[in-house]
XYZ file of C-alpha atoms in Angstrom:
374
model
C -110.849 -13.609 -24.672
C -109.782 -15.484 -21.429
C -108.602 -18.999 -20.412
C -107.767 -19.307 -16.792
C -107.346 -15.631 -15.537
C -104.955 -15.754 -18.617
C -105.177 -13.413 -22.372
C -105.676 -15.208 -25.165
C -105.048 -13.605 -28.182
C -107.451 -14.442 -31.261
C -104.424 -14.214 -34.033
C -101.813 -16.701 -33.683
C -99.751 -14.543 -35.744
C -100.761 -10.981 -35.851
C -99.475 -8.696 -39.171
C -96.840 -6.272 -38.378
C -99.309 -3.583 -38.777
C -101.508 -5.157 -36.231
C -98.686 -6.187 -33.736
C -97.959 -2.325 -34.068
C -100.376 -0.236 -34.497
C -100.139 2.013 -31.906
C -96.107 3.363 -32.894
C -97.230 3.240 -36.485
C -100.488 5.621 -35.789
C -98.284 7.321 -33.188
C -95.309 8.267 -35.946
C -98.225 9.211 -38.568
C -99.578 11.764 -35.929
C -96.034 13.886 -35.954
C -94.792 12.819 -39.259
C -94.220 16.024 -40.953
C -91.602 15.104 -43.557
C -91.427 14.922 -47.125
C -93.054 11.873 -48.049
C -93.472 10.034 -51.836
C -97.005 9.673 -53.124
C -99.119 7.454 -51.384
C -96.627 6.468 -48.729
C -98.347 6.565 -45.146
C -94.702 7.750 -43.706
C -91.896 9.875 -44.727
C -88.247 8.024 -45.147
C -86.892 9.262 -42.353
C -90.078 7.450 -40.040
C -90.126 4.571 -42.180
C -86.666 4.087 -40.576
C -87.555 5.052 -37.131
C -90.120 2.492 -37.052
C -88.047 -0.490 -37.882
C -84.366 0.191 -36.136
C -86.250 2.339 -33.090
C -85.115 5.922 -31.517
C -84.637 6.913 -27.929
C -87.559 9.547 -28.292
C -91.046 8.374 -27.558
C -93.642 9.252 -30.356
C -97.392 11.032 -28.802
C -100.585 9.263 -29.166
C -103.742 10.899 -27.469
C -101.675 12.565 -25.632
C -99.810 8.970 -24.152
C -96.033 8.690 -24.964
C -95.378 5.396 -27.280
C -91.891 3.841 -27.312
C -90.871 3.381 -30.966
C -89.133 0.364 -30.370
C -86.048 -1.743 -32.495
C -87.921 -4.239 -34.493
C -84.742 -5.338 -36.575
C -81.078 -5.846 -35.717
C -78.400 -5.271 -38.428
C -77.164 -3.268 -40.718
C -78.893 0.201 -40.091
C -77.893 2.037 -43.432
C -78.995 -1.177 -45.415
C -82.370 -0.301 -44.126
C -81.841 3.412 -45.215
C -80.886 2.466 -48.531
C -83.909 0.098 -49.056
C -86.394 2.754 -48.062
C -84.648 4.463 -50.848
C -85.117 2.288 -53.037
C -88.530 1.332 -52.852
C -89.081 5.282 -53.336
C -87.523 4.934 -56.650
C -87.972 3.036 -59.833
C -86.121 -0.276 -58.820
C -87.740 -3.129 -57.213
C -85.993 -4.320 -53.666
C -84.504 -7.876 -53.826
C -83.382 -8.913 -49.724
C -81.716 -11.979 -49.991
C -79.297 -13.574 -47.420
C -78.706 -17.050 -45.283
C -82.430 -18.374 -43.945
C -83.402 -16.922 -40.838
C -82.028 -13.849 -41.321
C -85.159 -11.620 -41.032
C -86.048 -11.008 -44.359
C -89.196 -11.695 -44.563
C -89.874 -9.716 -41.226
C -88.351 -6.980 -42.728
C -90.388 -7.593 -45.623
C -93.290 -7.413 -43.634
C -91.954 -4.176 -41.760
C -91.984 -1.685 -44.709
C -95.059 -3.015 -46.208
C -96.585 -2.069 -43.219
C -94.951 1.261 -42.915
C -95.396 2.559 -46.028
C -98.441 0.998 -47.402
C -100.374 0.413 -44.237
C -100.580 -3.949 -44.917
C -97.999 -5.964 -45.250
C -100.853 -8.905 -46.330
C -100.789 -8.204 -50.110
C -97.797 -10.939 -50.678
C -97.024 -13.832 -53.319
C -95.593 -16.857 -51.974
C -93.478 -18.056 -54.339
C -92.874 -22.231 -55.058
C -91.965 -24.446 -57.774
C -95.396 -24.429 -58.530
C -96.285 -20.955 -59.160
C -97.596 -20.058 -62.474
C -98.135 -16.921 -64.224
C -102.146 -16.016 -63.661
C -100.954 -16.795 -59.637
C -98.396 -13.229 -60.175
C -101.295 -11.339 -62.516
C -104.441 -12.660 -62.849
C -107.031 -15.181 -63.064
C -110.595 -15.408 -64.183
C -113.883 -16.621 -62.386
C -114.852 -19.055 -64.798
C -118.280 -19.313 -64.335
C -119.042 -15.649 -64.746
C -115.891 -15.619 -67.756
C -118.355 -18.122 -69.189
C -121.732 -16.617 -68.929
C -120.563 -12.927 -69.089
C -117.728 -13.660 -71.499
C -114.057 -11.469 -70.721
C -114.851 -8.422 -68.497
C -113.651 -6.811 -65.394
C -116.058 -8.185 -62.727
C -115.213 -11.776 -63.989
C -111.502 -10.709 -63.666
C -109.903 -12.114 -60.154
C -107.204 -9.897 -58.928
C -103.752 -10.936 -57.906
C -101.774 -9.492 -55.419
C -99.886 -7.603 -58.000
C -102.262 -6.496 -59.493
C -104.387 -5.222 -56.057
C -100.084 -3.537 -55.844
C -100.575 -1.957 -59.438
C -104.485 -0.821 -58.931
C -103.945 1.140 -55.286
C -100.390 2.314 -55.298
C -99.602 -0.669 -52.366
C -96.453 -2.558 -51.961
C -96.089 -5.582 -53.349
C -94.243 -8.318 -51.049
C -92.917 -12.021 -53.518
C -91.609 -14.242 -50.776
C -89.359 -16.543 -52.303
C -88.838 -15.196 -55.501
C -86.275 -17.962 -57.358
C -88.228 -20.559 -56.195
C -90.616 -20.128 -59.260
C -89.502 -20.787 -62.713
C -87.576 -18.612 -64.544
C -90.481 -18.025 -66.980
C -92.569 -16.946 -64.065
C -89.569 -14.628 -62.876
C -89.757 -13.328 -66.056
C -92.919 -11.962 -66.400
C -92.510 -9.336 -64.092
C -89.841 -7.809 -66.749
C -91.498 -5.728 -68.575
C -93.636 -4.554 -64.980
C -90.947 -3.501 -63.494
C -89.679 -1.509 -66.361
C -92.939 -0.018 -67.406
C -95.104 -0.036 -64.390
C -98.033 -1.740 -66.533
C -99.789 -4.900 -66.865
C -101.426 -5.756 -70.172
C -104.606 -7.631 -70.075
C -105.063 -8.716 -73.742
C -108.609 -10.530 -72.714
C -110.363 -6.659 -72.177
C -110.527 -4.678 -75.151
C -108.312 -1.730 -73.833
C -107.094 -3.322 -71.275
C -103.887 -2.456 -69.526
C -103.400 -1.806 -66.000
C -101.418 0.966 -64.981
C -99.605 1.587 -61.467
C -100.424 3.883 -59.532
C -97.593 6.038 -57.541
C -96.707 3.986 -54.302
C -96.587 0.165 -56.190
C -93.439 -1.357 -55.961
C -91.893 -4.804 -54.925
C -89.805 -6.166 -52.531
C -88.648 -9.830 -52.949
C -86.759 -12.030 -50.638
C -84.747 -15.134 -51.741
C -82.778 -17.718 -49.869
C -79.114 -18.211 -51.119
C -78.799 -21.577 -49.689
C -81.260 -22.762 -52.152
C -80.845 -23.708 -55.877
C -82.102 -20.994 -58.038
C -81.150 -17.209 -56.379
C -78.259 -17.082 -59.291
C -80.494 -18.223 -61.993
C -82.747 -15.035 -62.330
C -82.180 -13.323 -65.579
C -79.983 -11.088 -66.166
C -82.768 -8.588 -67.780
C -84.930 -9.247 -63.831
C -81.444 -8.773 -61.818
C -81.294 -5.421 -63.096
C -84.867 -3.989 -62.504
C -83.659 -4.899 -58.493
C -81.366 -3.585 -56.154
C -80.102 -5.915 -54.218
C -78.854 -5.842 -50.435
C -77.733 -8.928 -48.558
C -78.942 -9.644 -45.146
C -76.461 -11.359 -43.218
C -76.275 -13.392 -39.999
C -76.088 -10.903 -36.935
C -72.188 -11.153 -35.894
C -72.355 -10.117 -32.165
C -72.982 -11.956 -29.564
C -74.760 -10.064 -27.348
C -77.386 -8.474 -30.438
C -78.155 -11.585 -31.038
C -78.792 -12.776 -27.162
C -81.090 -9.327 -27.127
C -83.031 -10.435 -30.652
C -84.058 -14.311 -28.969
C -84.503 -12.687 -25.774
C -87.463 -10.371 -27.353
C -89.297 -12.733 -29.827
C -88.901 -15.510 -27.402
C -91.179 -13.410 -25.038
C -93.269 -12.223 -27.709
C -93.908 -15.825 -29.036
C -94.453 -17.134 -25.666
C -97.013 -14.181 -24.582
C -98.869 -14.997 -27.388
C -99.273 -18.879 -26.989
C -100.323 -17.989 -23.450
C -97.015 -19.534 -21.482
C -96.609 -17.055 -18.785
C -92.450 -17.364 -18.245
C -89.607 -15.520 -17.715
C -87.220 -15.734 -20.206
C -84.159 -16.682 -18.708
C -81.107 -14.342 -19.974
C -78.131 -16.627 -19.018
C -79.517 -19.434 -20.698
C -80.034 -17.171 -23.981
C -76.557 -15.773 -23.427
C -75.559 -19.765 -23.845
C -77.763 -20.855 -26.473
C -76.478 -17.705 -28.369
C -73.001 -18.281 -27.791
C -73.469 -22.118 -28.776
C -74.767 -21.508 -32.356
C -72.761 -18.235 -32.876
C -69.352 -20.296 -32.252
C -70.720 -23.280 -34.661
C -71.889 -20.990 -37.422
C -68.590 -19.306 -37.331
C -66.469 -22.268 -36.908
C -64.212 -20.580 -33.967
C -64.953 -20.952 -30.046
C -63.952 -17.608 -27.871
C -61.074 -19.417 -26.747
C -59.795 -19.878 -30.164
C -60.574 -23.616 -30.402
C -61.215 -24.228 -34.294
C -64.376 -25.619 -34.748
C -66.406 -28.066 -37.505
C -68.877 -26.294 -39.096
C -72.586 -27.886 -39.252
C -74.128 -28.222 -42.374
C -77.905 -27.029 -40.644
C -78.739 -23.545 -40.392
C -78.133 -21.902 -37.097
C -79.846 -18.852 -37.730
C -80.841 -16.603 -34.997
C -84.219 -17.684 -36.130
C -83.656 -21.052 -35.388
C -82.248 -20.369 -31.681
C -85.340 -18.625 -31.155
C -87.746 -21.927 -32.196
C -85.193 -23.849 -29.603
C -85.780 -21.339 -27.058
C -89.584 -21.420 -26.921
C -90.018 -24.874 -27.669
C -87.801 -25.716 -24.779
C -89.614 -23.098 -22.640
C -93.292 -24.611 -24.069
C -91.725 -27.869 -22.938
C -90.773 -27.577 -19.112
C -94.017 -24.947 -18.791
C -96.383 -27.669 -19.521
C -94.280 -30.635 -18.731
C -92.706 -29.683 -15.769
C -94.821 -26.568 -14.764
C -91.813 -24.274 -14.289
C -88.753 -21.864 -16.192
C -87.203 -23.714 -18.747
C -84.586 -26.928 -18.616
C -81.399 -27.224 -19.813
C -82.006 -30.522 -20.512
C -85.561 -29.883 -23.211
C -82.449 -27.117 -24.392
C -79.914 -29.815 -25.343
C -82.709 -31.889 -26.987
C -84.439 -29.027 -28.750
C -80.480 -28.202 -29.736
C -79.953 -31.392 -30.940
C -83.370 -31.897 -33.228
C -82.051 -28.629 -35.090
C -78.196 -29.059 -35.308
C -78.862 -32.573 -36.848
C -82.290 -32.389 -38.794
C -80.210 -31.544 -42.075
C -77.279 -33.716 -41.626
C -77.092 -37.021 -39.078
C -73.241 -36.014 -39.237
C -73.775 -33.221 -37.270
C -74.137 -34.830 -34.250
C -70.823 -35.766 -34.531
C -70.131 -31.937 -34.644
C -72.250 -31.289 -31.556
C -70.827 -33.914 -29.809
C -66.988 -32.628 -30.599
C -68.106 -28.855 -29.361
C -69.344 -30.950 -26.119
C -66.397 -32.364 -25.354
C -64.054 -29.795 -26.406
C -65.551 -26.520 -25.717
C -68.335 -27.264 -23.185
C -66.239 -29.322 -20.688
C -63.448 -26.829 -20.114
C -66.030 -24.159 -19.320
C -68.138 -26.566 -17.137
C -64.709 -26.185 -14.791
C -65.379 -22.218 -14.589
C -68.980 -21.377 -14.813
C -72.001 -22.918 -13.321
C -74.057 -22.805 -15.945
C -71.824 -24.253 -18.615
C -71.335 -27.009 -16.014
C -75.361 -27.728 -15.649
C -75.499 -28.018 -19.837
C -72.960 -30.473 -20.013
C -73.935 -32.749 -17.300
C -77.072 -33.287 -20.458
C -74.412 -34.332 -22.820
C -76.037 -37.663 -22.415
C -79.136 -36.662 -24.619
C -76.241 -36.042 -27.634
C -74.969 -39.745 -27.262
């Protein structure tokens, strides 16, 4: 579809497998390695797909760039291809907006061909949400059988040898945690309603859970749940110019997709990176200690500040993007947690920002907007 001369895609969030299909169909083409049953890819292009390789993979006879999808810690990915292979669940837990979810989403995709099968968890998940739940109507006119049965994602997981993604894991009660205890150690699912009935996984099921350390409740899981998972921390990207590359790449894949034809702007990612990399570590590159804001400046978040300030001066002002929709996009996320942090902004303004303003053009332009911080 088309609005003025311009695509318009129909998804305003496509699945991983969707956004890329072609390197996934392309790496299944070649993939000759050992792979574990029901997995779509071996290990080894399971990795390939999410950290990217130099060689192109052949589709049709076109060459397909296997591209970096996630920036970190490159063995961490290794080992949780590993483990998902093996008998362990995969807990990913880290700081919010650290990717985990994406990467979540990545080897679902990769392995199991969908990373849609997925339980969101919340303070108000209950048990029958994990398992299973019954259409009443036929439950009441049929009585207990399989047809009146209504699949969870875990189950769907246990029936077809799938991955199973739980966003959010120690957000639900610890008696909802706890039900997947004796899943994860057994690899079945009783259904005491069907005469006979357990479920039994199929090779290929396991699950991969993400959780939020910030939040109350990651160091309240069981003891008995910690250790059906291996855990692996996902931590805030620590360079500079990684992160700069990471916004540059979703900010233009965000923007493509909601149909804002713009170039992102590298200096001003370069800045915005450099901003929030200096506040979430407390130190400035000139070795000016710095107060630490209490919001999350995730590279996640720098990326919803670029393209909302992009969105902004594209249909406000018709052109590239403002520093000035920057320091007011910057400002709704430094102090959305915290009205204290403004204070914190406006110290990094007037301490870090001014003696660069003296040096660079660009530093110079972003604090002449100090007056949208007060």
């Amino acid at each position: 579809m088309t609005r003025g001369g311009q695509a318009v895609q129909e998804t305003i969030k496509p699945p991983a497998e969707v956004l890329y299909e072609k390197q996934l169909k392309a790496l299944r083409e070649e993939d000759t390695g050992s792979r574990p049953p029901h997995w779509l890819l071996s290990p080894r292009s399971v990795r390939d797909f999410i950290i990217g390789r130099e060689q192109p993979a052949l589709l049709e006879g076109r060459e397909i760039a296997i591209t970096r999808k996630f920036y970190g810690n490159d063995v961490l990915i290794e080992r949780a291809i590993v483990t998902l292979a093996g008998n362990r669940g995969l807990m990913l837990v880290g700081e919010p907006g650290t990717a985990k979810t994406m990467l979540s989403e990545l080897l679902s995709a990769a392995i199991s061909g969908t990373s849609l099968n997925t339980v969101q968890g919340t303070a108000g998940t209950t048990e029958d949400m994990i398992k299973y739940s019954w259409n009443y109507a036929m439950l009441l006119d049929q009585g207990p059988s399989e047809a009146a049965l209504v699949p969870s994602p875990l189950y769907h997981g246990m029936k077809h040898g799938v991955l199973t993604r739980f966003e959010e894991i120690t957000r639900c009660p610890a008696e909802v945690q706890d039900s997947l205890i004796s899943i994860l150690s057994d690899k079945v699912m009783s259904i005491p309603e069907l005469e006979g009935g357990v479920l039994f996984a199929k090779p290929g099921f396991n699950i991969i859970a993400t959780a939020n350390i910030h939040d109350k409740g990651v160091n309240e899981m069981s003891g008995a749940l910690k250790r059906r998972f291996n855990f692996e921390t996902i931590r805030p990207i620590a360079n500079m110019t990684m992160e700069a590359e990471i916004i540059v790449s979703q900010s233009r894949t965000l923007l493509e997709h909601s149909g804002v034809e713009v170039e992102v702007d590298r200096g001003v990612v370069e800045l915005l990176a450099t901003t929030f990399m200096e506040l979430r570590q407390g130190i400035s590159r000139e070795g000016y200690k710095l107060e630490m804001p209490q919001a999350t400046l995730s590279t996640a978040e720098a990326v919803s500040v670029y393209v909302q300030s992009a969105m902004t001066s594209y249909y406000y002002e018709g052109g590239t993007i403002g520093l000035d929709r920057l320091v007011q996009n910057m400002l709704g996320t430094i102090a959305k947690e915290n009205e204290k942090d403004l204070g914190i902004l406006k110290s990094y303004f007037a301490k870090v920002v001014k003696a660069r303003a003296g040096e660079d053009e660009l530093w110079k332009a972003l604090y002449e907007e100090k007056r949208w911080i007060g």
